[in-house]
PDB file of C-alpha atoms in Angstrom:
ATOM      1  CA  MET A   1      -0.308   0.306  -0.208  1.00 94.00           C
ATOM      2  CA  LYS A   2       1.397   3.340  -0.903  1.00 96.00           C
ATOM      3  CA  ILE A   3      -0.379   6.652   0.291  1.00 97.00           C
ATOM      4  CA  ASP A   4      -0.174  10.222  -0.762  1.00 96.00           C
ATOM      5  CA  ILE A   5      -1.120  13.446   0.549  1.00 96.00           C
ATOM      6  CA  SER A   6      -2.157  16.763  -0.956  1.00 94.00           C
ATOM      7  CA  GLY A   7      -3.756  19.372   1.302  1.00 94.00           C
ATOM      8  CA  ASN A   8      -6.593  17.522   2.877  1.00 96.00           C
ATOM      9  CA  ARG A   9      -6.849  14.482   0.186  1.00 97.00           C
ATOM     10  CA  ILE A  10      -5.526  11.341   1.353  1.00 97.00           C
ATOM     11  CA  ILE A  11      -4.695   9.163  -1.825  1.00 97.00           C
ATOM     12  CA  ILE A  12      -4.227   5.082  -1.170  1.00 97.00           C
ATOM     13  CA  ALA A  13      -2.691   2.583  -4.055  1.00 96.00           C
ATOM     14  CA  GLY A  14      -2.703  -0.749  -3.324  1.00 95.00           C
ATOM     15  CA  ASN A  15      -4.835  -3.276  -1.446  1.00 94.00           C
ATOM     16  CA  ILE A  16      -5.321  -2.299   2.595  1.00 94.00           C
ATOM     17  CA  LYS A  17      -4.923  -5.425   4.188  1.00 92.00           C
ATOM     18  CA  SER A  18      -3.118  -5.203   7.486  1.00 94.00           C
ATOM     19  CA  ILE A  19      -2.710  -3.485  10.839  1.00 95.00           C
ATOM     20  CA  VAL A  20       0.197  -1.887   9.637  1.00 96.00           C
ATOM     21  CA  ASP A  21      -1.942  -0.065   6.724  1.00 96.00           C
ATOM     22  CA  PHE A  22      -4.681   0.772   9.386  1.00 97.00           C
ATOM     23  CA  GLN A  23      -1.704   2.671  11.463  1.00 97.00           C
ATOM     24  CA  ASN A  24      -0.253   4.313   8.439  1.00 97.00           C
ATOM     25  CA  ILE A  25      -3.603   5.818   7.485  1.00 97.00           C
ATOM     26  CA  LYS A  26      -4.582   6.645  10.913  1.00 97.00           C
ATOM     27  CA  LYS A  27      -1.549   8.836  11.209  1.00 97.00           C
ATOM     28  CA  GLU A  28      -1.870  10.034   8.093  1.00 97.00           C
ATOM     29  CA  ILE A  29      -5.410  11.174   8.854  1.00 97.00           C
ATOM     30  CA  ASP A  30      -4.850  12.104  12.443  1.00 97.00           C
ATOM     31  CA  ILE A  31      -2.380  14.982  11.011  1.00 96.00           C
ATOM     32  CA  ILE A  32      -4.938  16.158   8.580  1.00 96.00           C
ATOM     33  CA  VAL A  33      -7.576  16.540  10.973  1.00 96.00           C
ATOM     34  CA  THR A  34      -5.312  18.938  13.549  1.00 95.00           C
ATOM     35  CA  SER A  35      -5.924  21.651  10.698  1.00 94.00           C
ATOM     36  CA  SER A  36      -8.823  20.479   8.692  1.00 95.00           C
ATOM     37  CA  GLN A  37     -12.606  19.423   9.364  1.00 96.00           C
ATOM     38  CA  SER A  38     -13.012  17.533   6.443  1.00 97.00           C
ATOM     39  CA  VAL A  39     -11.256  14.544   4.661  1.00 98.00           C
ATOM     40  CA  THR A  40     -10.998  13.397   1.387  1.00 97.00           C
ATOM     41  CA  ILE A  41      -9.765   9.718   0.874  1.00 97.00           C
ATOM     42  CA  GLU A  42      -9.084   8.216  -3.079  1.00 96.00           C
ATOM     43  CA  ILE A  43      -9.020   4.530  -2.468  1.00 96.00           C
ATOM     44  CA  VAL A  44      -7.665   3.953  -6.143  1.00 94.00           C
ATOM     45  CA  ASP A  45      -7.562   0.199  -6.284  1.00 91.00           C
ATOM     46  CA  SER A  46      -8.395  -1.921  -3.113  1.00 93.00           C
ATOM     47  CA  LEU A  47     -11.233  -3.889  -3.238  1.00 92.00           C
ATOM     48  CA  SER A  48     -12.077  -3.963   0.754  1.00 91.00           C
ATOM     49  CA  ILE A  49     -10.786  -2.343   3.734  1.00 94.00           C
ATOM     50  CA  ILE A  50     -10.018  -3.721   7.014  1.00 95.00           C
ATOM     51  CA  SER A  51     -12.207  -3.256   9.795  1.00 94.00           C
ATOM     52  CA  SER A  52     -10.099  -1.539  12.052  1.00 96.00           C
ATOM     53  CA  VAL A  53     -10.072   1.320   9.060  1.00 96.00           C
ATOM     54  CA  ILE A  54     -14.017   1.045   8.908  1.00 96.00           C
ATOM     55  CA  GLY A  55     -14.312   1.915  12.654  1.00 96.00           C
ATOM     56  CA  TYR A  56     -12.069   4.570  12.664  1.00 97.00           C
ATOM     57  CA  LEU A  57     -13.319   6.627  10.203  1.00 97.00           C
ATOM     58  CA  ASN A  58     -16.810   5.845  11.593  1.00 96.00           C
ATOM     59  CA  LYS A  59     -15.516   7.276  14.869  1.00 97.00           C
ATOM     60  CA  LEU A  60     -14.207  10.370  12.878  1.00 97.00           C
ATOM     61  CA  VAL A  61     -17.746  10.899  11.191  1.00 97.00           C
ATOM     62  CA  LEU A  62     -20.187  10.198  14.405  1.00 96.00           C
ATOM     63  CA  LYS A  63     -17.870  11.175  17.466  1.00 97.00           C
ATOM     64  CA  ASP A  64     -15.050  13.624  16.352  1.00 96.00           C
ATOM     65  CA  GLY A  65     -17.688  15.175  13.986  1.00 96.00           C
ATOM     66  CA  ILE A  66     -14.845  15.408  10.771  1.00 97.00           C
ATOM     67  CA  ASP A  67     -16.519  15.388   7.042  1.00 97.00           C
ATOM     68  CA  ILE A  68     -14.963  12.189   5.525  1.00 97.00           C
ATOM     69  CA  SER A  69     -15.446  11.612   1.712  1.00 97.00           C
ATOM     70  CA  ILE A  70     -14.252   8.396   0.409  1.00 97.00           C
ATOM     71  CA  LYS A  71     -14.184   8.307  -3.408  1.00 97.00           C
ATOM     72  CA  ALA A  72     -13.598   4.584  -4.631  1.00 96.00           C
ATOM     73  CA  GLY A  73     -11.877   3.247  -7.549  1.00 93.00           C
ATOM     74  CA  SER A  74     -13.687  -0.379  -7.333  1.00 92.00           C
ATOM     75  CA  GLN A  75     -17.420  -0.842  -7.550  1.00 93.00           C
ATOM     76  CA  GLN A  76     -16.784  -3.838  -5.187  1.00 94.00           C
ATOM     77  CA  LEU A  77     -15.394  -1.696  -2.284  1.00 94.00           C
ATOM     78  CA  ILE A  78     -18.799   0.619  -2.565  1.00 95.00           C
ATOM     79  CA  GLU A  79     -20.802  -2.131  -2.577  1.00 94.00           C
ATOM     80  CA  LEU A  80     -18.721  -3.414   0.726  1.00 94.00           C
ATOM     81  CA  LEU A  81     -19.884  -0.252   2.346  1.00 95.00           C
ATOM     82  CA  ASP A  82     -23.334  -0.190   1.042  1.00 95.00           C
ATOM     83  CA  ASP A  83     -23.658  -3.472   2.386  1.00 95.00           C
ATOM     84  CA  LEU A  84     -22.517  -2.410   5.988  1.00 94.00           C
ATOM     85  CA  ASP A  85     -24.501   1.172   5.534  1.00 95.00           C
ATOM     86  CA  LEU A  86     -22.092   3.407   5.263  1.00 95.00           C
ATOM     87  CA  THR A  87     -22.054   4.967   2.027  1.00 95.00           C
ATOM     88  CA  THR A  88     -23.826   7.910   3.595  1.00 96.00           C
ATOM     89  CA  THR A  89     -21.927   8.156   6.540  1.00 96.00           C
ATOM     90  CA  LEU A  90     -18.849   8.278   4.648  1.00 97.00           C
ATOM     91  CA  LYS A  91     -19.812  10.078   1.584  1.00 97.00           C
ATOM     92  CA  ALA A  92     -18.747   6.903  -0.811  1.00 96.00           C
ATOM     93  CA  THR A  93     -18.656   7.626  -4.436  1.00 95.00           C
ATOM     94  CA  ARG A  94     -17.344   5.558  -7.198  1.00 93.00           C
ATOM     95  CA  ILE A  95     -14.528   7.280  -9.316  1.00 86.00           C
ATOM     96  CA  TRP A  96     -13.033   5.894 -12.387  1.00 65.00           C
ATOM     97  CA  SER A  97     -15.016   3.580 -14.603  1.00 51.00           C
TER      98      SER A  97
END
């Protein structure tokens, strides 16, 4: 997994599959939310995300009031978030066809 940061936007390439991936994502988001109340996360090609990331993002939105938007390259990831009833909470949309 590779993470690039541009302002309050995080671009993640590769699969999000390990606790180390979660820790890296959390670290970058934590830095952004010290100066911004919104974060856009572009998940370029991962088909899923681990539960730690889902739980953390949910906490940011529901408890901390952070505006999270997920832009996913994979329809499978959008369907996963929809199955978990998180598309509205995480403002998840599909990009790249």
